[in-house]
Coordinates of C-alpha atoms in Angstrom, one line a residue:
M1 CA 41.0 -68.2 -36.9
V2 CA 38.5 -69.2 -35.1
L3 CA 39.1 -67.9 -32.2
F4 CA 39.7 -64.3 -33.4
K5 CA 36.6 -64.3 -35.0
K6 CA 34.8 -65.4 -31.5
I7 CA 36.8 -62.5 -29.8
F8 CA 35.4 -60.3 -32.3
T9 CA 32.1 -61.6 -32.2
F10 CA 32.3 -61.0 -28.4
F11 CA 33.6 -57.2 -28.5
L12 CA 30.9 -56.7 -31.6
I13 CA 28.2 -57.7 -29.1
L14 CA 30.0 -56.2 -26.6
G15 CA 29.9 -52.9 -28.5
F16 CA 26.7 -53.4 -29.4
L17 CA 25.2 -54.0 -25.6
A18 CA 27.2 -50.7 -24.9
L19 CA 25.7 -48.8 -27.7
L20 CA 22.5 -49.8 -26.6
I21 CA 23.1 -48.9 -22.8
G22 CA 24.2 -45.8 -24.3
V23 CA 21.2 -45.1 -26.6
G24 CA 19.0 -46.3 -23.7
Y25 CA 20.9 -43.9 -21.1
F26 CA 20.3 -41.1 -23.6
I27 CA 16.7 -41.5 -23.9
Y28 CA 16.5 -41.8 -20.2
L29 CA 18.0 -38.1 -19.9
Y30 CA 16.2 -37.0 -22.9
N31 CA 13.4 -37.7 -21.1
S32 CA 14.1 -36.9 -17.6
T33 CA 14.8 -33.0 -18.8
R34 CA 10.9 -32.7 -20.3
F35 CA 9.8 -30.8 -17.0
A36 CA 13.2 -28.5 -17.2
S37 CA 13.1 -28.1 -20.8
E38 CA 9.4 -27.1 -20.4
K39 CA 10.1 -24.9 -17.1
I40 CA 12.1 -22.9 -19.6
I41 CA 10.5 -22.6 -23.0
Y42 CA 7.1 -21.4 -21.1
Y43 CA 8.3 -19.5 -18.9
N44 CA 6.8 -18.1 -15.9
P45 CA 8.8 -16.6 -13.3
P46 CA 7.6 -15.5 -9.8
L47 CA 7.3 -11.1 -10.2
S48 CA 7.3 -8.9 -7.1
A49 CA 4.3 -6.3 -6.9
K50 CA 5.1 -2.6 -7.0
F51 CA 3.2 -0.1 -5.3
Y52 CA 2.6 3.5 -6.6
D53 CA 0.9 6.3 -5.3
R54 CA -1.7 8.1 -7.1
N55 CA 0.9 10.1 -9.2
A56 CA 2.8 6.9 -10.2
N57 CA 5.5 7.6 -7.4
L58 CA 6.9 3.7 -6.7
I59 CA 6.1 3.5 -2.7
A60 CA 7.0 -0.6 -2.7
V61 CA 8.3 -3.6 -3.7
K62 CA 6.7 -6.9 -2.1
Y63 CA 7.1 -10.3 -3.0
K64 CA 7.1 -13.7 -1.6
E65 CA 10.4 -15.5 -2.5
E66 CA 12.0 -13.5 -5.0
N67 CA 12.4 -9.8 -6.0
R68 CA 12.0 -9.7 -9.7
F69 CA 11.3 -7.2 -12.0
F70 CA 10.3 -8.4 -15.5
I71 CA 11.3 -6.5 -18.3
P72 CA 10.6 -7.6 -22.2
Y73 CA 13.3 -8.3 -24.6
N74 CA 11.8 -5.3 -26.9
K75 CA 12.5 -3.1 -23.9
I76 CA 16.2 -4.2 -22.6
P77 CA 18.6 -1.6 -24.1
G78 CA 20.8 -2.7 -27.1
R79 CA 23.7 -2.1 -25.0
V80 CA 23.0 -4.3 -22.3
I81 CA 22.8 -7.4 -24.7
E82 CA 26.1 -6.6 -26.2
T83 CA 28.2 -6.2 -22.6
L84 CA 26.3 -9.6 -21.5
I85 CA 27.6 -11.1 -24.8
A86 CA 30.9 -10.0 -24.9
T87 CA 31.5 -11.1 -21.2
E88 CA 29.9 -14.3 -21.3
D89 CA 29.5 -15.7 -24.6
T90 CA 31.1 -14.1 -27.7
S91 CA 29.7 -16.5 -30.1
F92 CA 26.0 -16.9 -28.8
F93 CA 24.2 -15.8 -32.2
E94 CA 26.5 -18.5 -34.0
H95 CA 26.2 -21.9 -31.8
E96 CA 22.9 -24.1 -31.1
G97 CA 23.5 -23.9 -27.3
I98 CA 26.5 -25.6 -26.8
N99 CA 30.1 -24.0 -28.1
F100 CA 32.0 -27.0 -28.3
N101 CA 35.0 -25.1 -29.6
A102 CA 34.9 -23.2 -26.4
I103 CA 34.7 -26.6 -24.6
L104 CA 37.9 -28.0 -26.3
R105 CA 39.9 -24.5 -25.5
A106 CA 38.9 -24.5 -22.2
L107 CA 40.0 -28.2 -22.0
I108 CA 43.3 -27.5 -23.1
K109 CA 43.6 -24.8 -21.2
D110 CA 42.7 -26.6 -17.7
I111 CA 44.8 -29.5 -19.0
K112 CA 47.7 -27.6 -19.0
A113 CA 47.2 -25.6 -15.7
G114 CA 46.4 -28.6 -14.2
K115 CA 43.3 -27.2 -12.5
K116 CA 40.1 -25.4 -13.7
V117 CA 41.3 -22.2 -15.0
E118 CA 38.4 -21.3 -17.7
G119 CA 34.6 -22.4 -18.6
A120 CA 33.1 -23.0 -21.6
S121 CA 29.3 -22.7 -20.9
T122 CA 27.2 -20.5 -23.2
I123 CA 24.6 -18.5 -22.2
T124 CA 21.7 -21.0 -23.0
Q125 CA 23.5 -23.6 -20.2
Q126 CA 23.9 -20.7 -17.7
L127 CA 20.5 -20.0 -17.9
V128 CA 19.5 -24.3 -17.8
R129 CA 21.9 -24.5 -15.0
N130 CA 20.3 -21.5 -13.1
I131 CA 16.5 -22.4 -13.6
Y132 CA 16.5 -26.1 -12.9
L133 CA 19.7 -27.9 -12.9
N134 CA 21.9 -27.9 -9.1
R135 CA 25.3 -26.5 -9.1
K136 CA 26.5 -30.2 -8.1
K137 CA 29.5 -31.2 -10.6
T138 CA 28.5 -34.6 -12.0
I139 CA 28.9 -35.9 -15.7
Q140 CA 24.8 -36.5 -15.5
R141 CA 24.4 -33.4 -14.8
K142 CA 26.1 -31.8 -17.5
L143 CA 24.5 -34.2 -20.0
K144 CA 21.7 -33.3 -18.8
E145 CA 22.3 -29.2 -19.0
M146 CA 23.7 -30.2 -22.6
I147 CA 20.1 -32.1 -23.7
I148 CA 18.4 -29.1 -22.2
S149 CA 20.1 -26.2 -23.9
M150 CA 19.6 -27.9 -27.2
K151 CA 16.0 -28.2 -26.6
V152 CA 15.6 -24.8 -25.5
E153 CA 18.0 -23.5 -28.4
H154 CA 15.4 -25.8 -30.8
F155 CA 12.2 -24.4 -29.7
L156 CA 13.4 -20.6 -28.7
T157 CA 15.0 -17.5 -30.6
K158 CA 18.2 -16.0 -29.1
E159 CA 16.3 -13.3 -28.6
E160 CA 13.9 -15.3 -25.9
I161 CA 16.4 -17.1 -24.4
L162 CA 18.4 -13.4 -23.8
E163 CA 15.3 -12.3 -22.3
R164 CA 14.8 -15.3 -19.9
Y165 CA 18.7 -15.2 -19.0
L166 CA 18.4 -11.1 -18.1
N167 CA 15.5 -12.0 -16.1
Q168 CA 16.3 -14.8 -14.1
I169 CA 20.0 -14.2 -12.9
Y170 CA 20.8 -13.8 -9.5
F171 CA 22.5 -10.4 -9.1
G172 CA 23.0 -10.4 -5.2
H173 CA 21.0 -8.3 -2.4
G174 CA 17.9 -10.7 -3.3
Y175 CA 17.4 -9.4 -6.8
Y176 CA 16.4 -11.4 -9.2
G177 CA 16.8 -10.3 -13.2
I178 CA 18.9 -7.6 -14.2
A179 CA 16.0 -4.7 -14.0
T180 CA 15.8 -5.4 -10.7
A181 CA 19.0 -5.2 -10.0
A182 CA 19.4 -2.1 -11.8
F183 CA 16.9 -0.5 -9.7
G184 CA 18.2 -2.0 -6.6
Y185 CA 21.8 -0.9 -6.8
F186 CA 21.6 2.6 -8.9
H187 CA 17.7 3.2 -8.2
K188 CA 17.2 3.7 -11.9
N189 CA 15.3 2.0 -14.7
L190 CA 17.0 0.1 -17.3
K191 CA 16.9 2.2 -20.1
D192 CA 18.8 5.1 -17.8
L193 CA 22.4 3.0 -16.9
S194 CA 25.4 4.1 -18.3
L195 CA 28.0 1.5 -20.0
K196 CA 29.7 1.8 -16.3
E197 CA 26.6 0.6 -14.7
I198 CA 25.5 -2.1 -16.9
A199 CA 29.6 -3.5 -16.9
M200 CA 28.9 -3.1 -13.1
L201 CA 25.6 -5.7 -13.4
I202 CA 26.8 -7.8 -15.7
A203 CA 30.0 -8.3 -14.0
L204 CA 27.6 -10.0 -10.7
P205 CA 26.4 -13.5 -11.7
K206 CA 29.9 -14.8 -11.5
G207 CA 30.2 -14.0 -7.8
P208 CA 27.0 -12.3 -6.7
S209 CA 28.9 -12.0 -3.0
L210 CA 32.2 -11.4 -4.4
Y211 CA 31.1 -8.4 -6.4
D212 CA 28.9 -7.1 -4.5
P213 CA 29.0 -3.1 -5.0
T214 CA 27.5 -2.1 -1.8
K215 CA 30.1 -4.5 -0.2
N216 CA 33.2 -4.8 -2.2
Y217 CA 33.4 -2.1 -4.1
E218 CA 36.4 -2.0 -5.9
L219 CA 36.2 -5.4 -6.9
N220 CA 33.0 -4.6 -8.8
I221 CA 34.8 -1.7 -10.0
K222 CA 38.1 -4.0 -11.0
R223 CA 35.7 -6.7 -13.2
A224 CA 33.4 -4.0 -14.7
N225 CA 36.8 -2.1 -16.0
S226 CA 37.7 -5.7 -17.6
I227 CA 34.5 -5.9 -19.2
I228 CA 34.5 -2.3 -20.4
K229 CA 38.0 -3.6 -21.8
R230 CA 37.0 -6.6 -23.3
M231 CA 34.1 -4.4 -25.6
Y232 CA 36.8 -2.0 -26.6
L233 CA 39.1 -4.7 -27.9
L234 CA 36.2 -6.4 -29.9
G235 CA 35.8 -3.1 -31.4
W236 CA 32.2 -2.7 -29.8
I237 CA 32.5 0.7 -28.4
S238 CA 34.7 3.8 -29.7
P239 CA 38.2 4.8 -27.3
A240 CA 36.0 8.1 -25.8
E241 CA 33.6 5.6 -24.8
Y242 CA 35.9 3.3 -23.0
K243 CA 37.9 6.3 -21.5
Q244 CA 34.4 7.8 -20.3
A245 CA 33.3 4.6 -18.8
I246 CA 36.9 3.3 -17.1
L247 CA 36.6 6.6 -15.5
Q248 CA 33.1 6.6 -14.1
R249 CA 32.5 5.5 -10.3
P250 CA 28.9 5.2 -10.1
K251 CA 26.7 5.8 -6.8
V252 CA 25.8 2.6 -5.4
Y253 CA 22.9 2.6 -3.4
Q254 CA 22.4 -0.3 0.1
Y255 CA 18.9 -0.9 -0.2
M256 CA 16.2 -1.1 -3.0
L257 CA 13.5 1.3 -1.8
K258 CA 12.5 2.5 1.9
N259 CA 8.8 1.7 2.2
K260 CA 7.5 5.4 2.0
A261 CA 3.9 4.3 2.8
A262 CA 4.0 1.3 5.0
W263 CA 0.7 1.8 6.6
A264 CA -0.9 2.5 3.6
V265 CA 0.7 -0.1 1.4
D266 CA -0.6 -2.8 4.4
T267 CA -4.4 -1.6 4.0
A268 CA -3.8 -2.2 0.3
I269 CA -3.0 -5.7 0.6
R270 CA -5.4 -6.1 3.6
R271 CA -8.1 -5.2 1.2
L272 CA -6.6 -7.1 -2.2
I273 CA -4.9 -10.4 -0.6
D274 CA -8.5 -12.5 -0.1
K275 CA -9.3 -11.8 -3.8
Y276 CA -5.6 -12.0 -5.6
P277 CA -4.2 -14.5 -3.6
D278 CA -1.5 -14.3 -6.0
L279 CA -0.5 -10.6 -5.2
F280 CA 3.2 -11.0 -4.4
T281 CA 4.1 -13.1 -7.2
K282 CA 2.4 -12.3 -10.7
G283 CA 3.7 -8.9 -10.9
Y284 CA 0.8 -6.4 -10.0
E285 CA 1.3 -2.8 -10.5
I286 CA -1.4 -1.3 -8.0
Y287 CA -1.6 2.3 -7.8
L288 CA -3.5 3.8 -4.4
T289 CA -5.6 6.8 -4.3
I290 CA -3.2 8.0 -1.8
D291 CA -0.5 11.2 -2.3
L292 CA 2.7 10.5 -1.2
P293 CA 3.3 14.0 0.6
T294 CA -0.2 13.9 2.1
Q295 CA 0.7 10.3 3.7
Q296 CA 4.1 11.4 4.8
L297 CA 2.6 14.5 6.7
A298 CA 0.0 12.1 8.0
Q299 CA 2.6 9.5 9.3
E300 CA 4.4 13.1 11.1
S301 CA 0.9 14.4 12.7
I302 CA 0.3 11.2 14.6
K303 CA 4.1 11.1 15.8
W304 CA 3.9 14.5 16.7
N305 CA 0.7 14.4 18.6
Y306 CA 2.1 11.5 20.4
N307 CA 5.0 12.9 21.5
R308 CA 2.5 16.0 22.8
L309 CA 0.2 14.4 24.9
I310 CA 3.4 11.8 26.5
N311 CA 4.6 15.6 27.3
L312 CA 1.2 16.8 28.6
N313 CA 0.5 13.7 30.6
P314 CA 3.9 11.7 31.2
E315 CA 1.8 9.1 32.4
L316 CA 1.2 7.9 29.3
N317 CA 4.2 7.3 28.8
N318 CA 3.9 3.6 30.5
S319 CA 0.5 3.5 28.7
S320 CA -0.3 1.5 25.0
L321 CA -0.9 4.9 24.2
N322 CA -1.8 4.7 20.4
G323 CA -3.3 6.9 17.4
A324 CA -4.7 6.6 13.5
L325 CA -5.9 9.1 11.3
I326 CA -7.5 8.6 7.9
T327 CA -7.9 11.5 5.1
I328 CA -10.0 10.6 2.1
T329 CA -11.5 13.4 -0.8
P330 CA -15.0 12.7 0.2
Q331 CA -16.8 13.3 -3.3
N332 CA -15.3 9.9 -4.4
G333 CA -14.2 8.1 -1.4
E334 CA -10.4 8.2 -2.2
I335 CA -7.8 7.8 0.8
L336 CA -5.4 10.6 0.5
A337 CA -3.5 9.1 3.6
I338 CA -3.8 6.8 5.7
V339 CA -2.0 5.8 9.2
G340 CA -3.0 2.6 11.7
G341 CA -0.7 3.6 14.4
V342 CA 2.2 5.6 15.8
D343 CA 5.1 3.4 14.3
F344 CA 4.6 0.5 11.9
Q345 CA 7.9 -1.1 12.8
K346 CA 7.4 -1.8 16.2
N347 CA 3.6 -2.7 16.2
K348 CA 1.9 -3.2 12.8
F349 CA -1.8 -3.7 14.2
N350 CA -3.9 -1.4 11.9
R351 CA -6.4 0.5 14.0
I352 CA -7.9 2.1 11.5
L353 CA -8.9 -1.2 9.7
Q354 CA -8.4 -4.3 12.7
S355 CA -9.9 -2.1 16.1
K356 CA -13.4 -1.2 16.7
R357 CA -13.5 1.2 19.4
S358 CA -16.9 3.5 20.8
V359 CA -17.2 6.6 18.8
G360 CA -18.4 8.6 21.7
S361 CA -20.0 12.1 20.8
A362 CA -18.8 11.8 17.3
I363 CA -21.8 10.1 16.5
K364 CA -24.3 13.4 17.5
P365 CA -24.0 14.9 14.0
F366 CA -26.1 11.7 12.5
I367 CA -28.8 12.3 15.7
Y368 CA -29.3 15.6 15.1
Q369 CA -29.3 15.1 11.3
I370 CA -32.2 13.0 12.2
A371 CA -33.9 15.6 13.6
L372 CA -33.5 17.9 11.1
N373 CA -35.0 15.8 8.2
I374 CA -38.1 14.9 10.4
G375 CA -38.9 18.9 10.8
Y376 CA -36.6 20.3 13.7
N377 CA -34.5 23.3 12.7
P378 CA -31.6 24.5 14.1
A379 CA -33.0 27.2 16.2
S380 CA -35.6 24.5 17.5
L381 CA -35.4 24.3 21.3
I382 CA -34.8 21.5 23.2
A383 CA -34.0 21.0 27.1
D384 CA -30.6 20.6 28.4
I385 CA -32.1 19.0 31.8
A386 CA -30.8 15.9 33.8
R387 CA -33.1 12.6 34.1
T388 CA -32.1 9.6 35.5
F389 CA -33.2 5.9 34.1
K390 CA -33.8 2.5 36.1
I391 CA -31.7 -0.3 33.8
P392 CA -33.8 -3.2 33.8
T393 CA -31.7 -5.8 36.1
D394 CA -32.1 -10.2 36.3
T395 CA -32.8 -9.8 40.2
P396 CA -35.4 -7.4 40.9
Q397 CA -34.6 -6.5 44.1
E398 CA -31.4 -5.2 42.8
E399 CA -32.1 -1.6 41.4
K400 CA -29.4 0.3 39.1
Y401 CA -29.9 3.5 37.8
W402 CA -28.1 5.5 35.0
K403 CA -27.6 9.3 35.5
P404 CA -26.1 10.5 32.1
K405 CA -24.6 14.2 33.0
N406 CA -22.9 16.9 31.0
Y407 CA -19.1 16.9 30.1
E408 CA -19.2 20.5 32.1
K409 CA -21.6 18.7 34.8
N410 CA -24.4 21.8 34.6
T411 CA -27.4 22.2 32.7
L412 CA -28.8 25.0 30.9
G413 CA -32.6 24.2 30.6
L414 CA -34.0 24.8 27.3
I415 CA -31.3 25.3 24.2
T416 CA -31.0 25.4 20.3
L417 CA -30.5 22.0 18.6
R418 CA -27.5 24.4 17.1
E419 CA -26.6 25.4 20.8
A420 CA -27.1 21.9 21.9
L421 CA -24.3 20.0 19.0
I422 CA -21.9 23.2 19.1
H423 CA -21.0 22.4 22.8
S424 CA -21.8 18.1 22.6
R425 CA -24.6 18.7 25.5
N426 CA -25.3 15.0 26.4
L427 CA -28.2 15.6 28.3
A428 CA -29.7 17.6 25.2
T429 CA -29.0 14.8 23.0
I430 CA -30.3 12.3 24.8
N431 CA -33.5 14.6 25.5
L432 CA -34.0 14.8 21.7
V433 CA -33.2 11.2 20.9
M434 CA -36.6 10.6 23.6
S435 CA -38.3 13.3 21.7
M436 CA -38.0 11.7 18.3
G437 CA -38.5 8.0 19.8
L438 CA -35.8 5.9 20.1
D439 CA -37.1 3.2 17.2
T440 CA -37.2 6.1 14.5
V441 CA -33.5 7.5 15.5
I442 CA -32.4 3.4 15.5
K443 CA -34.3 3.0 12.0
E444 CA -32.9 5.9 10.7
M445 CA -29.3 5.4 11.8
Y446 CA -29.1 2.2 10.2
N447 CA -30.4 3.9 6.8
F448 CA -27.6 5.8 7.2
G449 CA -25.5 2.5 7.3
F450 CA -24.9 1.8 11.1
D451 CA -25.1 -1.7 12.0
K452 CA -25.3 -3.8 15.2
L453 CA -27.0 -0.6 17.6
P454 CA -27.3 -0.6 21.0
V455 CA -31.1 -0.4 21.7
N456 CA -31.2 2.0 24.6
L457 CA -30.7 5.5 25.0
S458 CA -26.9 5.2 25.4
I459 CA -26.7 5.2 21.6
A460 CA -27.0 9.3 22.1
L461 CA -23.4 9.1 23.5
G462 CA -21.8 7.1 21.1
S463 CA -22.1 3.8 22.7
V464 CA -21.5 2.4 19.6
G465 CA -18.3 0.4 18.4
E466 CA -17.2 1.3 14.8
N467 CA -14.0 1.0 13.3
L468 CA -12.5 4.2 11.6
W469 CA -12.7 2.9 8.1
K470 CA -16.2 2.8 8.1
F471 CA -17.0 5.4 10.4
S472 CA -15.3 7.6 7.9
E473 CA -17.3 6.4 5.1
L474 CA -20.0 7.3 7.2
Y475 CA -18.9 11.0 7.8
T476 CA -18.8 11.5 3.7
I477 CA -22.8 11.4 4.2
F478 CA -21.9 15.3 5.7
S479 CA -19.0 16.4 4.3
N480 CA -20.4 15.2 0.9
Y481 CA -23.5 16.9 1.1
G482 CA -26.2 13.7 1.5
V483 CA -24.3 11.4 -0.8
K484 CA -22.2 8.6 0.8
S485 CA -19.2 7.8 -0.7
K486 CA -17.7 4.3 -0.3
V487 CA -14.0 4.6 1.1
H488 CA -11.2 2.8 -0.9
I489 CA -7.5 3.2 -1.6
I490 CA -6.7 1.1 -4.6
K491 CA -7.7 3.5 -7.7
K492 CA -6.3 0.4 -10.6
I493 CA -4.2 -2.9 -10.8
V494 CA -2.2 -3.2 -14.1
I495 CA -1.0 -6.8 -15.0
P496 CA 1.9 -6.1 -17.7
R497 CA 2.3 -9.1 -18.8
E498 CA -1.2 -9.6 -19.3
N499 CA -2.0 -6.1 -20.6
I500 CA -4.7 -6.1 -18.4
T501 CA -5.9 -2.9 -16.6
I502 CA -8.4 -3.1 -13.7
S503 CA -9.6 0.2 -12.9
I504 CA -11.6 0.8 -9.3
K505 CA -14.5 3.5 -10.0
P506 CA -16.0 5.4 -7.1
T507 CA -19.2 4.0 -6.0
Y508 CA -22.0 6.3 -3.9
E509 CA -25.5 6.1 -2.1
Y510 CA -27.8 8.8 -2.0
I511 CA -28.8 9.6 1.5
E512 CA -30.3 12.9 1.7
P513 CA -30.9 16.6 -0.1
D514 CA -27.9 18.2 0.2
Y515 CA -29.5 21.2 1.6
Q516 CA -30.4 19.1 4.5
A517 CA -26.5 18.1 4.6
Y518 CA -25.5 21.1 4.8
L519 CA -27.8 22.3 7.7
I520 CA -25.5 20.0 10.0
I521 CA -22.3 21.5 8.2
D522 CA -23.1 24.8 9.1
I523 CA -23.3 23.9 12.7
L524 CA -20.4 21.6 12.6
K525 CA -18.3 24.9 11.5
D526 CA -19.5 26.5 14.6
V527 CA -18.7 23.7 16.5
V528 CA -14.7 24.3 15.1
K529 CA -15.4 28.1 15.8
K530 CA -16.1 28.2 19.0
G531 CA -17.3 24.9 20.5
T532 CA -15.5 21.7 21.6
G533 CA -13.8 21.6 18.3
R534 CA -11.7 25.0 18.8
N535 CA -8.6 23.3 18.6
A536 CA -8.8 22.1 15.2
N537 CA -9.1 25.4 13.8
V538 CA -6.9 26.7 11.0
K539 CA -6.7 30.3 9.7
G540 CA -7.3 30.4 5.9
I541 CA -9.5 27.7 5.4
E542 CA -13.3 27.1 6.6
I543 CA -13.3 23.5 8.9
A544 CA -16.5 21.4 9.9
G545 CA -16.2 19.0 12.7
K546 CA -16.8 17.1 15.5
T547 CA -15.0 15.8 18.8
G548 CA -15.7 12.6 20.0
T549 CA -14.9 11.8 23.8
T550 CA -16.0 7.9 25.3
N551 CA -16.6 7.0 28.8
D552 CA -13.8 7.8 31.1
F553 CA -11.8 9.3 28.4
K554 CA -10.8 5.9 26.8
D555 CA -11.1 7.2 23.3
A556 CA -10.4 10.7 22.2
L557 CA -11.4 11.6 18.3
F558 CA -12.2 14.1 16.1
C559 CA -13.7 14.2 13.0
G560 CA -13.0 17.0 10.4
F561 CA -13.5 17.9 6.8
T562 CA -12.8 20.9 4.5
P563 CA -14.9 21.1 0.9
N564 CA -12.9 18.8 -0.4
T565 CA -10.6 17.0 2.6
Q566 CA -11.9 15.2 5.1
T567 CA -10.1 14.0 8.3
I568 CA -10.2 11.7 11.4
I569 CA -7.8 11.3 14.1
W570 CA -8.3 8.8 16.9
F571 CA -6.2 8.4 19.7
G572 CA -6.7 6.1 23.0
N573 CA -4.8 3.4 24.5
D574 CA -4.7 -0.1 22.7
D575 CA -6.0 -1.6 26.4
S576 CA -8.9 0.3 26.2
T577 CA -7.6 2.3 29.8
T578 CA -8.4 5.8 30.3
L579 CA -6.5 8.7 29.0
G580 CA -7.0 10.9 32.3
K581 CA -9.3 12.9 33.1
R582 CA -10.2 16.0 30.7
M583 CA -8.8 14.1 28.0
S584 CA -11.3 14.9 25.7
G585 CA -11.2 14.6 21.7
G586 CA -10.9 18.7 21.6
R587 CA -7.5 18.2 23.9
V588 CA -6.6 15.2 22.8
S589 CA -7.1 14.8 18.9
A590 CA -8.2 18.6 17.6
P591 CA -4.7 19.7 17.8
A592 CA -3.4 17.1 15.6
F593 CA -6.2 18.0 13.0
A594 CA -4.7 21.3 13.2
F595 CA -1.3 20.2 12.6
F596 CA -1.6 18.5 9.7
Y597 CA -4.1 21.1 8.2
K598 CA -1.6 23.9 8.6
K599 CA 0.9 21.8 6.8
L600 CA -1.5 20.4 4.7
L601 CA -2.4 23.8 3.0
Q602 CA 1.3 24.3 2.7
I603 CA 1.7 20.8 0.2
H604 CA -1.5 21.4 -1.6
P605 CA -2.2 25.1 -1.6
E606 CA -5.1 24.7 -4.2
L607 CA -7.4 23.1 -1.3
I608 CA -10.8 24.9 -1.7
R609 CA -11.5 27.2 1.3
K610 CA -15.2 27.5 1.5
F611 CA -17.9 25.2 1.6
K612 CA -20.6 26.3 -0.9
I613 CA -24.4 26.8 0.0
P614 CA -27.0 24.4 -1.8
K615 CA -29.9 26.0 -3.6
G616 CA -33.0 25.3 -0.9
V617 CA -30.9 26.6 1.7
K618 CA -32.4 29.8 3.1
T619 CA -31.7 32.5 6.2
Y620 CA -34.0 33.7 8.3
E621 CA -34.1 36.0 11.7
I622 CA -34.9 35.1 15.1
N623 CA -34.3 36.7 18.4
G624 CA -31.6 39.2 16.5
K625 CA -29.8 36.2 14.7
K626 CA -29.8 35.1 11.5
E627 CA -30.4 31.3 11.3
L628 CA -31.0 28.6 7.8
F629 CA -33.7 26.9 6.9
T630 CA -35.0 24.3 4.4
Q631 CA -38.1 23.0 3.3
E632 CA -38.2 20.1 5.6
S633 CA -36.1 21.8 8.2
P634 CA -38.3 25.3 8.6
P635 CA -38.4 28.0 11.1
P636 CA -39.3 26.9 14.5
P637 CA -43.3 28.2 15.6
Q638 CA -42.6 31.4 17.0
K639 CA -43.6 35.0 16.3
T640 CA -40.1 36.6 16.7
Y641 CA -38.3 35.6 13.4
V642 CA -38.3 37.5 10.1
P643 CA -37.9 35.6 6.8
V644 CA -34.5 37.2 4.5
F645 CA -34.7 36.1 1.2

């Protein structure tokens, strides 16, 4: 009897110790799952950034690690919920996270089969395993999974669990969440899927690679049909729905979305990433100012001109030839199209933002605008004569001279300011700067918005390095009638999960009266009609513009605008070598402008065709020709003019 009591006491103590160890181990497991539980309860997954054009067309999706479109429960179609529950956990709304009946049933089947043949994990357990725990099959992992599942069921509603599950689960092809998979595989929003398409998606989490419909279509269809049959046997769909779904064979896409506007998206990212370091993880919806058809036409135009130039000068085939284009609405600074290079896939260097090249003769309208604003008139005479300038050197014995020339290698004597700009006369422009005073010109150029200007007469020929983004902004002084518009590519940013919308409003800077700017517009119209920009002329619309050519033909630009669009095109070699003799802006880039606008008018026939003439612009007659004048730019002091009112 005594021995029995001792044995009983020993096992009692042993049992008590085992109980203490078990309780302690449970407490340890419970505490060790706190982080995992909170990660599920306070669900905040990384979300993809979506980029749209101005008409809300989705043009690109960017993400850091997980491509995920979040969809709230109230926007998930009921049919999706039904299909999921029928497939994975029919008693989901009845259990508390763990289905002990299913576990027992699966255990019996496994024992009978001598191997694992049936799973018993609930949707909650699958969510837990997917979000936090690894797939290593250990008792400890399974216990943790059960503990976390019960915690999650305690703190979240069934609807919240389903929302997390359907946004978290991996569907293959880099798609996380069912809304992502719907758009990726079918190019549809979740609400637009058929029953068969839903079943095809619900078939994927069990084996994303095995049931990948882009590789194993028939295998996916077979499992989807089994899911549909299950729904029919449960009485959740009608015979007619069952038959229709079984017979359907949906089209599946290999890729989610081809980036239709790579340069525009690249530009937007560069403008946003410093301010929004979480750009690729927070689910931003970025609406760009670009117009997708215009963007695609711009890309086509740059490639067309690249090929044309290679044919024109075969030596360029072995060069680093490239091109860029930026089109804006000058009235508000919104970018309609932006192309930073010929081929984004081969070279992602963005020549609109990242490159500073000399603008050449494209700077001349600013110099002539200064002249008009201080009292010159388009008919004022300036000297187109040669000059030689001594260049200061560090050694007095060494003498250097600058002998600028006209493109045509001739001089014309006295010519009007209008003719000098129409034909881009270098010598006339240098003499104009000298007559106004270099200090005056530089001061006014800074007022326009230029910076880091050379303090010498080379400024007259455009020895100014500028990127095309800023240069496009500066040109709105003309195209927007004296008001400089800040160029921008972001229209608005939406953060759906926070219900926040950030709208980007246009900003402006008043530079000069509209009637003064129109004087340059009128001259630049003649540049296109009969001057260096003739190759940019397009029938049926008024175009004002200026060519730009730099020393040794290293850069070739055309800066042109219509009443409500502005486009700057640049071509050159990335290594700054010459494009070849006589490869000027008028010959190289102006034809690309014409190609672009001929097709743009077909895409957007609503473009305004004629420039408006502001009040304050008047006409007079001089030497048998009509000319313009304003209060600030009166007729020159000649006796031959006759006012016309």
